[in-house]
Short mmCIF file of N, CA and C in Angstrom, two decimals:
data_model
loop_
_atom_site.label_atom_id
_atom_site.label_comp_id
_atom_site.label_asym_id
_atom_site.label_seq_id
_atom_site.Cartn_x
_atom_site.Cartn_y
_atom_site.Cartn_z
N UNK A 1 -0.21 -23.13 -58.44
CA UNK A 1 -0.07 -23.46 -57.03
C UNK A 1 0.61 -22.29 -56.30
N UNK A 2 0.03 -21.85 -55.21
CA UNK A 2 0.61 -20.80 -54.38
C UNK A 2 1.41 -21.46 -53.25
N UNK A 3 2.70 -21.59 -53.48
CA UNK A 3 3.58 -22.30 -52.53
C UNK A 3 3.52 -21.68 -51.14
N UNK A 4 3.60 -20.36 -51.06
CA UNK A 4 3.60 -19.69 -49.76
C UNK A 4 2.31 -19.98 -48.98
N UNK A 5 1.17 -19.94 -49.65
CA UNK A 5 -0.11 -20.22 -49.00
C UNK A 5 -0.19 -21.67 -48.55
N UNK A 6 0.26 -22.60 -49.40
CA UNK A 6 0.24 -24.01 -49.03
C UNK A 6 1.10 -24.30 -47.82
N UNK A 7 2.29 -23.71 -47.77
CA UNK A 7 3.17 -23.89 -46.62
C UNK A 7 2.51 -23.29 -45.37
N UNK A 8 1.95 -22.09 -45.50
CA UNK A 8 1.29 -21.44 -44.34
C UNK A 8 0.13 -22.29 -43.83
N UNK A 9 -0.68 -22.80 -44.73
CA UNK A 9 -1.82 -23.64 -44.31
C UNK A 9 -1.35 -24.90 -43.59
N UNK A 10 -0.31 -25.52 -44.10
CA UNK A 10 0.25 -26.72 -43.49
C UNK A 10 0.71 -26.42 -42.05
N UNK A 11 1.44 -25.33 -41.88
CA UNK A 11 1.98 -25.00 -40.56
C UNK A 11 0.91 -24.44 -39.60
N UNK A 12 -0.12 -23.80 -40.12
CA UNK A 12 -1.24 -23.38 -39.27
C UNK A 12 -1.90 -24.60 -38.64
N UNK A 13 -2.05 -25.65 -39.41
CA UNK A 13 -2.63 -26.89 -38.90
C UNK A 13 -1.76 -27.49 -37.80
N UNK A 14 -0.46 -27.46 -38.01
CA UNK A 14 0.47 -27.97 -36.99
C UNK A 14 0.38 -27.12 -35.73
N UNK A 15 0.29 -25.81 -35.88
CA UNK A 15 0.17 -24.93 -34.71
C UNK A 15 -1.09 -25.25 -33.92
N UNK A 16 -2.19 -25.47 -34.61
CA UNK A 16 -3.46 -25.78 -33.94
C UNK A 16 -3.39 -27.10 -33.20
N UNK A 17 -2.64 -28.07 -33.76
CA UNK A 17 -2.56 -29.41 -33.18
C UNK A 17 -1.33 -29.61 -32.29
N UNK A 18 -0.53 -28.55 -32.10
CA UNK A 18 0.69 -28.61 -31.28
C UNK A 18 1.68 -29.68 -31.73
N UNK A 19 1.79 -29.90 -33.02
CA UNK A 19 2.80 -30.82 -33.53
C UNK A 19 2.31 -31.64 -34.69
N UNK A 20 3.18 -32.53 -35.15
CA UNK A 20 2.87 -33.37 -36.30
C UNK A 20 2.06 -34.59 -35.88
N UNK A 21 2.50 -35.28 -34.81
CA UNK A 21 1.81 -36.48 -34.38
C UNK A 21 0.81 -36.15 -33.27
N UNK A 22 -0.01 -37.13 -32.94
CA UNK A 22 -1.04 -36.88 -31.95
C UNK A 22 -0.56 -37.05 -30.52
N UNK A 23 0.48 -37.84 -30.29
CA UNK A 23 0.93 -38.07 -28.92
C UNK A 23 2.20 -37.31 -28.54
N UNK A 24 2.88 -36.74 -29.49
CA UNK A 24 4.07 -35.95 -29.21
C UNK A 24 5.34 -36.77 -29.03
N UNK A 25 5.24 -38.09 -28.98
CA UNK A 25 6.43 -38.91 -28.76
C UNK A 25 7.45 -38.77 -29.88
N UNK A 26 6.98 -38.70 -31.12
CA UNK A 26 7.89 -38.56 -32.26
C UNK A 26 8.64 -37.24 -32.15
N UNK A 27 7.92 -36.16 -31.84
CA UNK A 27 8.55 -34.84 -31.73
C UNK A 27 9.62 -34.82 -30.63
N UNK A 28 9.33 -35.45 -29.51
CA UNK A 28 10.30 -35.51 -28.40
C UNK A 28 11.52 -36.31 -28.82
N UNK A 29 11.32 -37.46 -29.44
CA UNK A 29 12.44 -38.30 -29.86
C UNK A 29 13.34 -37.57 -30.85
N UNK A 30 12.74 -36.86 -31.81
CA UNK A 30 13.53 -36.11 -32.79
C UNK A 30 14.33 -35.02 -32.09
N UNK A 31 13.69 -34.26 -31.22
CA UNK A 31 14.38 -33.17 -30.52
C UNK A 31 15.54 -33.70 -29.67
N UNK A 32 15.32 -34.76 -28.95
CA UNK A 32 16.38 -35.33 -28.12
C UNK A 32 17.53 -35.83 -28.98
N UNK A 33 17.22 -36.39 -30.15
CA UNK A 33 18.27 -36.89 -31.04
C UNK A 33 19.11 -35.75 -31.63
N UNK A 34 18.54 -34.54 -31.65
CA UNK A 34 19.25 -33.38 -32.19
C UNK A 34 20.04 -32.62 -31.11
N UNK A 35 20.00 -33.11 -29.88
CA UNK A 35 20.79 -32.49 -28.81
C UNK A 35 20.02 -31.56 -27.90
N UNK A 36 18.71 -31.50 -28.02
CA UNK A 36 17.91 -30.70 -27.10
C UNK A 36 17.65 -31.50 -25.83
N UNK A 37 17.46 -30.80 -24.73
CA UNK A 37 17.07 -31.46 -23.48
C UNK A 37 15.56 -31.36 -23.32
N UNK A 38 15.02 -32.12 -22.38
CA UNK A 38 13.58 -32.02 -22.12
C UNK A 38 13.21 -30.62 -21.67
N UNK A 39 14.09 -29.97 -20.91
CA UNK A 39 13.82 -28.58 -20.49
C UNK A 39 13.80 -27.64 -21.70
N UNK A 40 14.72 -27.86 -22.66
CA UNK A 40 14.75 -27.01 -23.86
C UNK A 40 13.44 -27.06 -24.62
N UNK A 41 12.83 -28.22 -24.70
CA UNK A 41 11.66 -28.39 -25.56
C UNK A 41 10.33 -28.22 -24.83
N UNK A 42 10.40 -27.92 -23.55
CA UNK A 42 9.17 -27.76 -22.77
C UNK A 42 8.22 -26.77 -23.45
N UNK A 43 7.05 -27.22 -23.78
CA UNK A 43 5.96 -26.43 -24.36
C UNK A 43 6.21 -25.97 -25.80
N UNK A 44 7.45 -25.86 -26.26
CA UNK A 44 7.71 -25.24 -27.56
C UNK A 44 8.05 -26.16 -28.70
N UNK A 45 8.11 -27.46 -28.46
CA UNK A 45 8.56 -28.39 -29.50
C UNK A 45 7.42 -28.81 -30.42
N UNK A 46 7.64 -28.65 -31.71
CA UNK A 46 6.66 -29.09 -32.71
C UNK A 46 7.18 -30.27 -33.54
N UNK A 47 8.44 -30.64 -33.34
CA UNK A 47 9.01 -31.74 -34.11
C UNK A 47 9.33 -31.38 -35.55
N UNK A 48 9.58 -30.12 -35.81
CA UNK A 48 9.77 -29.66 -37.19
C UNK A 48 11.22 -29.35 -37.54
N UNK A 49 12.08 -29.25 -36.55
CA UNK A 49 13.47 -28.88 -36.82
C UNK A 49 14.24 -30.02 -37.46
N UNK A 50 15.34 -29.68 -38.08
CA UNK A 50 16.22 -30.69 -38.69
C UNK A 50 17.64 -30.52 -38.17
N UNK A 51 17.80 -29.81 -37.09
CA UNK A 51 19.10 -29.59 -36.49
C UNK A 51 18.95 -28.79 -35.22
N UNK A 52 20.07 -28.24 -34.76
CA UNK A 52 20.10 -27.49 -33.52
C UNK A 52 21.03 -26.29 -33.73
N UNK A 53 20.55 -25.23 -34.38
CA UNK A 53 21.43 -24.14 -34.78
C UNK A 53 22.07 -23.38 -33.62
N UNK A 54 21.50 -23.43 -32.45
CA UNK A 54 22.10 -22.73 -31.31
C UNK A 54 23.42 -23.38 -30.90
N UNK A 55 23.57 -24.66 -31.19
CA UNK A 55 24.80 -25.38 -30.81
C UNK A 55 26.03 -24.83 -31.52
N UNK A 56 25.87 -24.33 -32.72
CA UNK A 56 27.02 -23.83 -33.50
C UNK A 56 27.06 -22.31 -33.60
N UNK A 57 26.21 -21.63 -32.88
CA UNK A 57 26.12 -20.17 -32.99
C UNK A 57 27.14 -19.44 -32.12
N UNK A 58 27.87 -20.15 -31.28
CA UNK A 58 28.87 -19.53 -30.38
C UNK A 58 28.28 -18.33 -29.65
N UNK A 59 27.14 -18.55 -29.01
CA UNK A 59 26.44 -17.45 -28.35
C UNK A 59 27.22 -16.89 -27.17
N UNK A 60 27.13 -15.56 -27.06
CA UNK A 60 27.74 -14.83 -25.94
C UNK A 60 26.60 -14.18 -25.15
N UNK A 61 26.78 -13.97 -23.86
CA UNK A 61 25.69 -13.45 -23.03
C UNK A 61 25.05 -12.16 -23.50
N UNK A 62 25.79 -11.30 -24.24
CA UNK A 62 25.22 -10.01 -24.66
C UNK A 62 24.77 -9.99 -26.12
N UNK A 63 24.72 -11.14 -26.77
CA UNK A 63 24.27 -11.20 -28.17
C UNK A 63 22.80 -10.82 -28.30
N UNK A 64 22.47 -10.28 -29.46
CA UNK A 64 21.08 -10.08 -29.89
C UNK A 64 20.87 -11.10 -31.01
N UNK A 65 20.05 -12.09 -30.75
CA UNK A 65 19.84 -13.20 -31.67
C UNK A 65 18.48 -13.08 -32.34
N UNK A 66 18.43 -13.42 -33.62
CA UNK A 66 17.17 -13.49 -34.36
C UNK A 66 17.03 -14.90 -34.91
N UNK A 67 15.89 -15.53 -34.62
CA UNK A 67 15.58 -16.86 -35.12
C UNK A 67 14.53 -16.74 -36.21
N UNK A 68 14.91 -17.11 -37.43
CA UNK A 68 14.00 -17.01 -38.57
C UNK A 68 13.13 -18.26 -38.66
N UNK A 69 11.82 -18.07 -38.61
CA UNK A 69 10.89 -19.19 -38.62
C UNK A 69 10.86 -19.86 -37.26
N UNK A 70 10.66 -19.07 -36.23
CA UNK A 70 10.81 -19.53 -34.84
C UNK A 70 9.71 -20.46 -34.34
N UNK A 71 8.59 -20.52 -35.03
CA UNK A 71 7.51 -21.39 -34.54
C UNK A 71 7.12 -21.02 -33.12
N UNK A 72 6.99 -22.02 -32.27
CA UNK A 72 6.62 -21.79 -30.87
C UNK A 72 7.82 -21.43 -30.00
N UNK A 73 9.01 -21.29 -30.57
CA UNK A 73 10.13 -20.70 -29.86
C UNK A 73 11.18 -21.60 -29.26
N UNK A 74 11.23 -22.87 -29.62
CA UNK A 74 12.18 -23.79 -29.00
C UNK A 74 13.62 -23.25 -29.05
N UNK A 75 14.06 -22.75 -30.20
CA UNK A 75 15.44 -22.25 -30.32
C UNK A 75 15.61 -20.89 -29.66
N UNK A 76 14.57 -20.09 -29.67
CA UNK A 76 14.62 -18.79 -28.97
C UNK A 76 14.80 -19.03 -27.48
N UNK A 77 14.04 -19.96 -26.91
CA UNK A 77 14.12 -20.22 -25.47
C UNK A 77 15.46 -20.86 -25.10
N UNK A 78 15.97 -21.74 -25.95
CA UNK A 78 17.28 -22.34 -25.70
C UNK A 78 18.36 -21.24 -25.68
N UNK A 79 18.29 -20.34 -26.64
CA UNK A 79 19.27 -19.25 -26.71
C UNK A 79 19.10 -18.27 -25.56
N UNK A 80 17.87 -17.98 -25.17
CA UNK A 80 17.60 -16.98 -24.13
C UNK A 80 18.26 -17.34 -22.81
N UNK A 81 18.43 -18.63 -22.55
CA UNK A 81 19.10 -19.06 -21.31
C UNK A 81 20.56 -18.62 -21.30
N UNK A 82 21.17 -18.52 -22.47
CA UNK A 82 22.58 -18.12 -22.58
C UNK A 82 22.70 -16.60 -22.65
N UNK A 83 21.72 -15.94 -23.24
CA UNK A 83 21.77 -14.50 -23.50
C UNK A 83 21.33 -13.71 -22.26
N UNK A 84 22.07 -13.85 -21.19
CA UNK A 84 21.69 -13.23 -19.91
C UNK A 84 21.69 -11.71 -19.95
N UNK A 85 22.52 -11.12 -20.82
CA UNK A 85 22.55 -9.67 -20.99
C UNK A 85 22.09 -9.26 -22.39
N UNK A 86 21.59 -10.21 -23.14
CA UNK A 86 21.17 -9.95 -24.51
C UNK A 86 19.69 -10.22 -24.69
N UNK A 87 19.35 -10.61 -25.92
CA UNK A 87 17.94 -10.81 -26.25
C UNK A 87 17.83 -11.84 -27.37
N UNK A 88 16.75 -12.61 -27.35
CA UNK A 88 16.45 -13.57 -28.41
C UNK A 88 15.12 -13.17 -29.03
N UNK A 89 15.13 -12.97 -30.35
CA UNK A 89 13.94 -12.52 -31.08
C UNK A 89 13.52 -13.61 -32.06
N UNK A 90 12.28 -14.02 -31.95
CA UNK A 90 11.73 -15.00 -32.88
C UNK A 90 10.93 -14.31 -33.97
N UNK A 91 11.13 -14.72 -35.20
CA UNK A 91 10.40 -14.20 -36.35
C UNK A 91 9.59 -15.35 -36.94
N UNK A 92 8.29 -15.15 -37.08
CA UNK A 92 7.45 -16.15 -37.73
C UNK A 92 6.35 -15.43 -38.49
N UNK A 93 5.90 -16.04 -39.58
CA UNK A 93 4.88 -15.40 -40.41
C UNK A 93 3.46 -15.84 -40.06
N UNK A 94 3.32 -16.67 -39.04
CA UNK A 94 2.00 -17.13 -38.65
C UNK A 94 1.59 -16.55 -37.30
N UNK A 95 0.48 -15.83 -37.26
CA UNK A 95 0.00 -15.28 -35.97
C UNK A 95 -0.19 -16.37 -34.93
N UNK A 96 -0.62 -17.56 -35.36
CA UNK A 96 -0.83 -18.67 -34.43
C UNK A 96 0.46 -19.06 -33.72
N UNK A 97 1.56 -19.10 -34.45
CA UNK A 97 2.86 -19.46 -33.86
C UNK A 97 3.35 -18.35 -32.94
N UNK A 98 3.26 -17.11 -33.38
CA UNK A 98 3.73 -15.99 -32.57
C UNK A 98 2.95 -15.92 -31.27
N UNK A 99 1.64 -16.09 -31.33
CA UNK A 99 0.81 -16.04 -30.14
C UNK A 99 1.18 -17.15 -29.15
N UNK A 100 1.36 -18.38 -29.66
CA UNK A 100 1.73 -19.49 -28.78
C UNK A 100 3.12 -19.26 -28.16
N UNK A 101 4.06 -18.76 -28.96
CA UNK A 101 5.41 -18.50 -28.45
C UNK A 101 5.38 -17.44 -27.35
N UNK A 102 4.59 -16.41 -27.54
CA UNK A 102 4.48 -15.36 -26.51
C UNK A 102 3.87 -15.93 -25.23
N UNK A 103 2.88 -16.79 -25.36
CA UNK A 103 2.27 -17.42 -24.18
C UNK A 103 3.29 -18.26 -23.42
N UNK A 104 4.08 -19.03 -24.15
CA UNK A 104 5.09 -19.88 -23.52
C UNK A 104 6.16 -19.02 -22.84
N UNK A 105 6.58 -17.94 -23.49
CA UNK A 105 7.59 -17.04 -22.90
C UNK A 105 7.08 -16.48 -21.58
N UNK A 106 5.84 -16.08 -21.55
CA UNK A 106 5.25 -15.54 -20.30
C UNK A 106 5.18 -16.64 -19.25
N UNK A 107 4.69 -17.80 -19.63
CA UNK A 107 4.54 -18.92 -18.70
C UNK A 107 5.87 -19.33 -18.09
N UNK A 108 6.92 -19.34 -18.91
CA UNK A 108 8.24 -19.80 -18.45
C UNK A 108 9.12 -18.67 -17.93
N UNK A 109 8.63 -17.43 -17.96
CA UNK A 109 9.36 -16.31 -17.39
C UNK A 109 10.54 -15.83 -18.20
N UNK A 110 10.48 -15.97 -19.51
CA UNK A 110 11.56 -15.47 -20.36
C UNK A 110 11.32 -13.99 -20.65
N UNK A 111 12.03 -13.13 -19.96
CA UNK A 111 11.89 -11.68 -20.13
C UNK A 111 12.81 -11.12 -21.19
N UNK A 112 13.73 -11.92 -21.68
CA UNK A 112 14.68 -11.46 -22.70
C UNK A 112 14.35 -12.04 -24.08
N UNK A 113 13.06 -12.26 -24.31
CA UNK A 113 12.61 -12.75 -25.62
C UNK A 113 11.55 -11.82 -26.20
N UNK A 114 11.43 -11.88 -27.51
CA UNK A 114 10.40 -11.13 -28.22
C UNK A 114 10.02 -11.95 -29.45
N UNK A 115 8.76 -11.91 -29.82
CA UNK A 115 8.30 -12.63 -30.99
C UNK A 115 7.59 -11.65 -31.91
N UNK A 116 8.03 -11.64 -33.18
CA UNK A 116 7.55 -10.67 -34.15
C UNK A 116 6.90 -11.40 -35.33
N UNK A 117 5.74 -10.93 -35.72
CA UNK A 117 5.06 -11.44 -36.91
C UNK A 117 5.71 -10.80 -38.13
N UNK A 118 6.35 -11.62 -38.97
CA UNK A 118 7.05 -11.08 -40.14
C UNK A 118 7.42 -12.23 -41.07
N UNK A 119 7.51 -11.90 -42.34
CA UNK A 119 8.07 -12.84 -43.32
C UNK A 119 9.59 -12.83 -43.16
N UNK A 120 10.24 -13.96 -43.46
CA UNK A 120 11.70 -13.97 -43.33
C UNK A 120 12.40 -13.48 -44.59
N UNK A 121 11.64 -13.23 -45.63
CA UNK A 121 12.24 -12.63 -46.83
C UNK A 121 11.93 -11.13 -46.90
N UNK A 122 11.36 -10.61 -45.84
CA UNK A 122 11.10 -9.17 -45.68
C UNK A 122 10.98 -8.91 -44.17
N UNK A 123 12.11 -9.01 -43.49
CA UNK A 123 12.14 -9.04 -42.02
C UNK A 123 11.83 -7.66 -41.45
N UNK A 124 10.91 -7.65 -40.52
CA UNK A 124 10.46 -6.41 -39.89
C UNK A 124 11.40 -6.01 -38.74
N UNK A 125 12.66 -5.78 -39.09
CA UNK A 125 13.69 -5.31 -38.15
C UNK A 125 14.58 -4.31 -38.87
N UNK A 126 15.18 -3.39 -38.12
CA UNK A 126 16.08 -2.42 -38.74
C UNK A 126 17.40 -3.04 -39.21
N UNK A 127 18.09 -2.32 -40.07
CA UNK A 127 19.42 -2.73 -40.52
C UNK A 127 20.34 -2.88 -39.32
N UNK A 128 21.24 -3.86 -39.42
CA UNK A 128 22.30 -4.07 -38.43
C UNK A 128 21.75 -4.07 -37.00
N UNK A 129 20.68 -4.83 -36.78
CA UNK A 129 20.03 -4.83 -35.47
C UNK A 129 20.34 -6.06 -34.62
N UNK A 130 21.13 -7.01 -35.15
CA UNK A 130 21.42 -8.21 -34.35
C UNK A 130 22.85 -8.67 -34.59
N UNK A 131 23.32 -9.51 -33.68
CA UNK A 131 24.67 -10.06 -33.78
C UNK A 131 24.69 -11.49 -34.28
N UNK A 132 23.54 -12.18 -34.16
CA UNK A 132 23.45 -13.58 -34.56
C UNK A 132 22.10 -13.83 -35.22
N UNK A 133 22.12 -14.59 -36.32
CA UNK A 133 20.88 -15.07 -36.93
C UNK A 133 20.96 -16.59 -36.98
N UNK A 134 19.88 -17.23 -36.56
CA UNK A 134 19.78 -18.68 -36.66
C UNK A 134 18.50 -19.02 -37.42
N UNK A 135 18.44 -20.23 -37.94
CA UNK A 135 17.22 -20.73 -38.57
C UNK A 135 17.28 -22.25 -38.56
N UNK A 136 16.14 -22.87 -38.31
CA UNK A 136 16.08 -24.32 -38.17
C UNK A 136 15.05 -24.90 -39.14
N UNK A 137 15.53 -25.30 -40.29
CA UNK A 137 14.73 -26.01 -41.29
C UNK A 137 13.55 -25.18 -41.80
N UNK A 138 13.83 -23.92 -42.16
CA UNK A 138 12.78 -23.02 -42.63
C UNK A 138 13.12 -22.41 -44.00
N UNK A 139 14.35 -22.02 -44.21
CA UNK A 139 14.72 -21.32 -45.44
C UNK A 139 14.38 -22.16 -46.67
N UNK A 140 14.48 -23.47 -46.54
CA UNK A 140 14.17 -24.35 -47.68
C UNK A 140 12.73 -24.21 -48.14
N UNK A 141 11.84 -23.69 -47.30
CA UNK A 141 10.43 -23.56 -47.65
C UNK A 141 10.14 -22.39 -48.58
N UNK A 142 11.07 -21.46 -48.68
CA UNK A 142 10.84 -20.28 -49.52
C UNK A 142 11.49 -20.45 -50.89
N UNK A 143 10.84 -19.90 -51.89
CA UNK A 143 11.37 -20.03 -53.25
C UNK A 143 12.57 -19.12 -53.49
N UNK A 144 12.51 -17.86 -53.02
CA UNK A 144 13.56 -16.89 -53.30
C UNK A 144 14.55 -16.83 -52.13
N UNK A 145 15.47 -17.78 -52.12
CA UNK A 145 16.44 -17.86 -51.03
C UNK A 145 17.42 -16.70 -51.04
N UNK A 146 17.72 -16.15 -52.23
CA UNK A 146 18.61 -14.99 -52.31
C UNK A 146 18.02 -13.82 -51.53
N UNK A 147 16.71 -13.64 -51.63
CA UNK A 147 16.05 -12.57 -50.90
C UNK A 147 16.15 -12.79 -49.39
N UNK A 148 16.00 -14.03 -48.96
CA UNK A 148 16.13 -14.36 -47.53
C UNK A 148 17.54 -14.02 -47.06
N UNK A 149 18.54 -14.45 -47.81
CA UNK A 149 19.93 -14.19 -47.40
C UNK A 149 20.27 -12.70 -47.45
N UNK A 150 19.69 -11.98 -48.39
CA UNK A 150 19.89 -10.52 -48.41
C UNK A 150 19.34 -9.89 -47.15
N UNK A 151 18.19 -10.36 -46.71
CA UNK A 151 17.59 -9.85 -45.48
C UNK A 151 18.45 -10.21 -44.26
N UNK A 152 18.97 -11.42 -44.24
CA UNK A 152 19.83 -11.83 -43.13
C UNK A 152 21.02 -10.89 -43.03
N UNK A 153 21.69 -10.66 -44.13
CA UNK A 153 22.88 -9.81 -44.10
C UNK A 153 22.52 -8.34 -43.84
N UNK A 154 21.32 -7.94 -44.19
CA UNK A 154 20.87 -6.57 -43.89
C UNK A 154 20.71 -6.37 -42.38
N UNK A 155 20.15 -7.37 -41.67
CA UNK A 155 19.89 -7.18 -40.24
C UNK A 155 21.09 -7.51 -39.35
N UNK A 156 22.08 -8.22 -39.90
CA UNK A 156 23.27 -8.55 -39.11
C UNK A 156 24.20 -7.35 -38.98
N UNK A 157 24.72 -7.16 -37.77
CA UNK A 157 25.76 -6.15 -37.56
C UNK A 157 27.05 -6.64 -38.21
N UNK A 158 27.95 -5.74 -38.58
CA UNK A 158 29.25 -6.17 -39.11
C UNK A 158 29.92 -7.14 -38.13
N UNK A 159 30.43 -8.22 -38.66
CA UNK A 159 31.05 -9.25 -37.82
C UNK A 159 30.05 -10.21 -37.20
N UNK A 160 28.77 -10.06 -37.55
CA UNK A 160 27.73 -10.94 -37.01
C UNK A 160 27.90 -12.38 -37.48
N UNK A 161 27.15 -13.26 -36.84
CA UNK A 161 27.27 -14.69 -37.12
C UNK A 161 25.94 -15.27 -37.60
N UNK A 162 26.05 -16.37 -38.33
CA UNK A 162 24.89 -17.04 -38.90
C UNK A 162 25.05 -18.53 -38.64
N UNK A 163 23.99 -19.17 -38.12
CA UNK A 163 24.00 -20.61 -37.90
C UNK A 163 22.67 -21.16 -38.40
N UNK A 164 22.75 -21.98 -39.44
CA UNK A 164 21.55 -22.51 -40.07
C UNK A 164 21.59 -24.03 -40.08
N UNK A 165 20.48 -24.63 -39.69
CA UNK A 165 20.25 -26.05 -39.91
C UNK A 165 19.15 -26.12 -40.95
N UNK A 166 19.40 -26.82 -42.03
CA UNK A 166 18.39 -26.88 -43.08
C UNK A 166 18.65 -28.08 -43.97
N UNK A 167 17.73 -28.31 -44.87
CA UNK A 167 17.90 -29.37 -45.86
C UNK A 167 18.22 -28.71 -47.20
N UNK A 168 18.88 -29.46 -48.04
CA UNK A 168 19.19 -28.96 -49.37
C UNK A 168 18.71 -29.96 -50.41
N UNK A 169 18.46 -29.46 -51.59
CA UNK A 169 18.02 -30.29 -52.71
C UNK A 169 19.17 -30.41 -53.68
N UNK A 170 19.59 -31.64 -53.94
CA UNK A 170 20.70 -31.87 -54.85
C UNK A 170 20.20 -32.14 -56.27
N UNK A 171 19.16 -32.93 -56.38
CA UNK A 171 18.60 -33.28 -57.70
C UNK A 171 17.24 -32.63 -57.88
N UNK A 172 16.85 -32.39 -59.13
CA UNK A 172 15.52 -31.81 -59.37
C UNK A 172 14.42 -32.72 -58.83
N UNK A 173 13.37 -32.11 -58.31
CA UNK A 173 12.23 -32.87 -57.80
C UNK A 173 11.31 -33.27 -58.94
N UNK A 174 10.71 -34.45 -58.85
CA UNK A 174 9.70 -34.82 -59.85
C UNK A 174 8.52 -33.85 -59.78
N UNK A 175 7.85 -33.65 -60.90
CA UNK A 175 6.76 -32.68 -60.98
C UNK A 175 5.65 -32.98 -59.97
N UNK A 176 5.33 -34.28 -59.75
CA UNK A 176 4.26 -34.62 -58.81
C UNK A 176 4.59 -34.18 -57.38
N UNK A 177 5.84 -34.15 -57.02
CA UNK A 177 6.23 -33.67 -55.69
C UNK A 177 6.16 -32.14 -55.66
N UNK A 178 6.63 -31.50 -56.73
CA UNK A 178 6.56 -30.04 -56.80
C UNK A 178 5.13 -29.53 -56.68
N UNK A 179 4.17 -30.31 -57.13
CA UNK A 179 2.77 -29.89 -57.13
C UNK A 179 1.99 -30.36 -55.90
N UNK A 180 2.63 -31.13 -55.03
CA UNK A 180 1.96 -31.66 -53.84
C UNK A 180 2.20 -30.71 -52.67
N UNK A 181 1.16 -29.99 -52.22
CA UNK A 181 1.33 -29.01 -51.15
C UNK A 181 1.94 -29.60 -49.87
N UNK A 182 1.56 -30.82 -49.54
CA UNK A 182 2.10 -31.45 -48.34
C UNK A 182 3.59 -31.73 -48.49
N UNK A 183 4.02 -32.21 -49.64
CA UNK A 183 5.43 -32.51 -49.86
C UNK A 183 6.28 -31.25 -49.87
N UNK A 184 5.76 -30.18 -50.40
CA UNK A 184 6.52 -28.93 -50.44
C UNK A 184 6.69 -28.35 -49.05
N UNK A 185 5.68 -28.51 -48.21
CA UNK A 185 5.71 -27.90 -46.88
C UNK A 185 6.50 -28.72 -45.85
N UNK A 186 6.73 -29.99 -46.12
CA UNK A 186 7.43 -30.81 -45.12
C UNK A 186 8.87 -30.99 -45.44
#
């Protein structure tokens, strides 16, 4: 089983359908329960997050923020409102997500955002290029988490901050779940 391909295929389907459910009500309810406003989630909500990492990032107006696994940009856009003298950069490995995020940024007039096609375990950014890294329920999808964290610390400036919302696995998964592409990707 190619875990990376299965996860990518699962999320490509979500990008094409603009979310998990057909009416979007579930995605809105989840986002509101996590502390997002309707304005925060306008156009960018896919209902995939498991937290609100911008809430604990202690953002300052001149921060350079990188969001790992940015999808359509919900956390990038939320941060961009605070980063009046800074920048919010979204990293996603799916061209479909990056394209949609760029369209939304243009539509909503976010001039302090950028979206880059890149893997989060091999980030296409220079060393010490940001002050804050956030991620919302994405790192759990990769097998080599040490590599992801090495990349995070490589791109963070000294004294930089990290805010992650994610799920953790406490007990071993049954083999049938490990082999189910849908279960691994969700």
